Amino acid sequence: MVIITIDLQCITKRFGNYVAIDGVDLRIAEGELVALLGPSGSGKTTLLRIIAGLEVPDTGTVLLGGEDALQRHMRHRQVGFVFQHYSLFRHMTVFANVAFGLRVRPRRQRPSEAEIAERVHRLLHLVQLDELADHYPSQLSGGQRQRTALARSLAIEPRILLLDEPFGALDAKVRKELRRWLRRLHETMRITSVFVTHDQEEALELADRIVLMNQGRIEQVGAPAEVYRAPASPFVSEFLGDINRIECLIEGGQVYVTGGGAPLGSVPAGYSGAAVIYVRPHDIELMPVTFPADGGGTVRYLHEVGPIVRAEVDYAGALLDVVLPESEQTERPLRVGNGVDVRIRRGFVFPKGAGKQAEPMRLAPYRGGGPRAIAGPPLGLS
Ligand code: ATP
């Protein structure tokens, strides 16, 4: 099997006046599994179709294995494509569906029936459908149909594999199973693969790298842990994972919630004015306080869900979602209505209204020590 790179340079695509892809540059390494993730309409499918040759870009270059793919018809790009809706031939068995791409080859390139049977059985074994070779698509579950579609796309020995929301039509449990299964399959085959999803969990769990798209552009590219831990823009912060978005004000490097109260932390000096803090629910620490100081937090809601506790805390008018391990609730029990000290372990601050170019400011936790000294509302706040 040949493993190749995918190189997209300055890709632009318009539909009428609408810019669906706006100057995209992306290099995908040999054997990588990359997720295109973004909200509906962000251009993920269009980009995938451009790689496949189903769509022609207005400008830019597509290199597959270093070769100019735009000069090649889709048929010659050797691309395996899996669509969201199984697109199997209903009148053909699983075996015939998988064999199809080989049987329609011109006579000279067509393997013998014995070779086709050998290859199809090998693939059916790989996707764990050996037993169902004689079944028709109507006799299969959704997950089995999608695995058949995948085996069919692999039968032609593609140089790259493209998947458009491959598990989109399946229920949550089957999706999860297929996800793990695809990951294992990819580890076996190491074929350069790109899949489109709007499910962040799917992207985080499956991909080597995630490409976050927004309005036809790439906002950030990185390993799952990297984009999750260090979002490069307000868009990525809000799109990826549960997060608190807190309106704040920066004065002299101190970060105050807009409603007032004690500072939540500090940022390197330089910026003053309105800003937004992004902080994940599990990056907030709560300490019950016996004598709630004015300007601290108050627990508004508590809910135990198995190993975690979800809390909602009112902090100077801002509602914070907090997730704590259940063990912490046993050691330092929180009660609804009680006061809490709020400490942010990790957070990112962007100037309000910041676009893609803004660098996030890392929030350093407030280190007042002991009982927190409560500052009055900062200048300009009432
Ligand atoms: P979804 O998750 O909803 O599938 P997406 O991120 O894959 O969204 P695309 O399907 O790439 O988005 O579409 C990007 C934009 O381009 C959308 O606004 C869509 O309406 C528009 N678009 C896509 N294909 C066409 C077309 N053939 N003609 C006109 N507009 C199109």
CSV table of N, CA, C and O and ligand atoms in Angstrom, one decimal, residues 13-16 18-21 37-49 55 84 164-165 196-198 213 216, ligand 1:
chain,number,residue,atom,x,y,z
A,13,LYS,N,-12.6,28.7,-2.7
A,13,LYS,CA,-13.8,28.2,-3.5
A,13,LYS,C,-15.0,29.0,-3.2
A,13,LYS,O,-15.4,29.3,-2.0
A,14,ARG,N,-15.6,29.5,-4.3
A,14,ARG,CA,-16.8,30.3,-4.1
A,14,ARG,C,-18.0,29.6,-4.7
A,14,ARG,O,-17.8,28.9,-5.7
A,15,PHE,N,-19.2,29.8,-4.2
A,15,PHE,CA,-20.4,29.3,-4.8
A,15,PHE,C,-21.2,30.6,-5.1
A,15,PHE,O,-21.7,31.2,-4.1
A,16,GLY,N,-21.2,31.1,-6.3
A,16,GLY,CA,-21.8,32.4,-6.6
A,16,GLY,C,-20.9,33.4,-5.9
A,16,GLY,O,-19.7,33.5,-6.0
A,18,TYR,N,-20.8,33.6,-2.6
A,18,TYR,CA,-20.5,33.1,-1.3
A,18,TYR,C,-19.1,32.4,-1.2
A,18,TYR,O,-18.8,31.5,-2.1
A,19,VAL,N,-18.2,32.8,-0.3
A,19,VAL,CA,-16.9,32.2,-0.2
A,19,VAL,C,-17.0,31.1,0.7
A,19,VAL,O,-17.1,31.2,2.0
A,20,ALA,N,-16.9,29.9,0.2
A,20,ALA,CA,-17.0,28.7,1.1
A,20,ALA,C,-15.7,28.3,1.6
A,20,ALA,O,-15.6,27.8,2.8
A,21,ILE,N,-14.6,28.5,0.9
A,21,ILE,CA,-13.2,28.2,1.3
A,21,ILE,C,-12.4,29.4,1.0
A,21,ILE,O,-12.4,29.9,-0.1
A,37,LEU,N,-12.9,19.7,11.7
A,37,LEU,CA,-13.9,20.0,12.7
A,37,LEU,C,-14.4,21.4,12.6
A,37,LEU,O,-13.6,22.3,12.4
A,38,GLY,N,-15.7,21.6,12.7
A,38,GLY,CA,-16.2,23.0,12.7
A,38,GLY,C,-17.7,23.0,12.6
A,38,GLY,O,-18.3,22.0,12.4
A,39,PRO,N,-18.3,24.2,12.8
A,39,PRO,CA,-19.8,24.2,12.8
A,39,PRO,C,-20.3,24.0,11.4
A,39,PRO,O,-19.5,24.1,10.4
A,40,SER,N,-21.6,23.8,11.3
A,40,SER,CA,-22.2,23.6,10.0
A,40,SER,C,-22.0,24.8,9.1
A,40,SER,O,-22.0,26.0,9.5
A,41,GLY,N,-21.6,24.5,7.9
A,41,GLY,CA,-21.3,25.6,6.9
A,41,GLY,C,-19.9,26.2,6.9
A,41,GLY,O,-19.6,27.2,6.2
A,42,SER,N,-19.1,25.6,7.8
A,42,SER,CA,-17.7,26.2,7.9
A,42,SER,C,-16.8,25.8,6.7
A,42,SER,O,-15.7,26.3,6.6
A,43,GLY,N,-17.3,24.9,5.9
A,43,GLY,CA,-16.5,24.5,4.6
A,43,GLY,C,-15.8,23.2,4.7
A,43,GLY,O,-15.1,22.8,3.8
A,44,LYS,N,-16.1,22.4,5.7
A,44,LYS,CA,-15.4,21.1,5.9
A,44,LYS,C,-15.6,20.1,4.7
A,44,LYS,O,-14.7,19.6,4.1
A,45,THR,N,-16.9,19.9,4.3
A,45,THR,CA,-17.2,19.0,3.3
A,45,THR,C,-16.7,19.5,1.9
A,45,THR,O,-16.1,18.8,1.1
A,46,THR,N,-16.8,20.8,1.7
A,46,THR,CA,-16.3,21.4,0.5
A,46,THR,C,-14.8,21.1,0.4
A,46,THR,O,-14.3,20.7,-0.7
A,47,LEU,N,-14.0,21.3,1.5
A,47,LEU,CA,-12.6,21.0,1.4
A,47,LEU,C,-12.3,19.5,1.1
A,47,LEU,O,-11.4,19.2,0.3
A,48,LEU,N,-13.1,18.7,1.8
A,48,LEU,CA,-12.9,17.2,1.5
A,48,LEU,C,-13.2,16.9,0.1
A,48,LEU,O,-12.4,16.1,-0.6
A,49,ARG,N,-14.2,17.5,-0.5
A,49,ARG,CA,-14.6,17.2,-1.9
A,49,ARG,C,-13.5,17.8,-2.8
A,49,ARG,O,-13.3,17.2,-3.9
A,55,GLU,N,-14.9,18.4,-6.4
A,55,GLU,CA,-15.1,19.9,-6.5
A,55,GLU,C,-13.8,20.5,-7.0
A,55,GLU,O,-12.7,20.0,-6.5
A,84,GLN,N,-21.7,9.9,4.5
A,84,GLN,CA,-22.5,9.8,5.7
A,84,GLN,C,-23.6,8.7,5.5
A,84,GLN,O,-23.8,7.9,6.3
A,164,ASP,N,-16.7,11.5,5.0
A,164,ASP,CA,-17.5,12.6,5.3
A,164,ASP,C,-18.6,12.3,6.3
A,164,ASP,O,-19.6,11.6,6.0
A,165,GLU,N,-18.4,12.7,7.6
A,165,GLU,CA,-19.3,12.4,8.7
A,165,GLU,C,-19.7,10.9,8.7
A,165,GLU,O,-20.8,10.5,8.6
A,196,VAL,N,-14.4,14.3,8.1
A,196,VAL,CA,-15.2,15.5,8.5
A,196,VAL,C,-16.1,15.1,9.6
A,196,VAL,O,-16.7,14.1,9.6
A,197,THR,N,-16.2,16.0,10.6
A,197,THR,CA,-17.1,15.8,11.7
A,197,THR,C,-17.5,17.1,12.3
A,197,THR,O,-16.7,18.1,12.2
A,198,HIS,N,-18.7,17.2,12.9
A,198,HIS,CA,-18.9,18.4,13.7
A,198,HIS,C,-19.0,18.0,15.2
A,198,HIS,O,-19.4,18.8,16.0
A,213,MET,N,-12.2,24.5,11.6
A,213,MET,CA,-12.6,25.5,10.6
A,213,MET,C,-13.7,26.4,11.0
A,213,MET,O,-14.6,26.0,11.8
A,216,GLY,N,-15.0,29.1,6.4
A,216,GLY,CA,-14.1,28.8,5.2
A,216,GLY,C,-12.6,29.0,5.5
A,216,GLY,O,-11.8,28.8,4.6
B,1,ATP,P1,-22.1,20.8,7.4
B,1,ATP,O1,-21.4,20.3,8.7
B,1,ATP,O2,-23.4,21.4,7.6
B,1,ATP,O3,-22.0,19.7,6.3
B,1,ATP,P2,-19.7,22.0,6.2
B,1,ATP,O4,-18.8,22.7,7.1
B,1,ATP,O5,-19.4,20.7,5.7
B,1,ATP,O6,-21.2,22.0,6.8
B,1,ATP,P3,-19.9,22.8,3.4
B,1,ATP,O7,-20.9,21.7,3.1
B,1,ATP,O8,-18.5,22.7,3.0
B,1,ATP,O9,-19.9,23.1,5.0
B,1,ATP,O10,-20.5,24.2,2.9
B,1,ATP,C1,-19.9,25.4,3.1
B,1,ATP,C2,-20.8,26.5,2.6
B,1,ATP,O11,-20.9,26.4,1.2
B,1,ATP,C3,-22.3,26.4,3.1
B,1,ATP,O12,-22.7,27.7,3.4
B,1,ATP,C4,-23.0,25.8,1.9
B,1,ATP,O13,-24.3,26.2,1.9
B,1,ATP,C5,-22.2,26.3,0.7
B,1,ATP,N1,-22.2,25.3,-0.4
B,1,ATP,C6,-21.7,24.1,-0.4
B,1,ATP,N2,-21.9,23.5,-1.6
B,1,ATP,C7,-22.6,24.3,-2.3
B,1,ATP,C8,-23.1,24.3,-3.7
B,1,ATP,N3,-22.9,23.2,-4.5
B,1,ATP,N4,-23.7,25.4,-4.1
B,1,ATP,C9,-23.9,26.5,-3.4
B,1,ATP,N5,-23.4,26.6,-2.1
B,1,ATP,C10,-22.8,25.5,-1.6
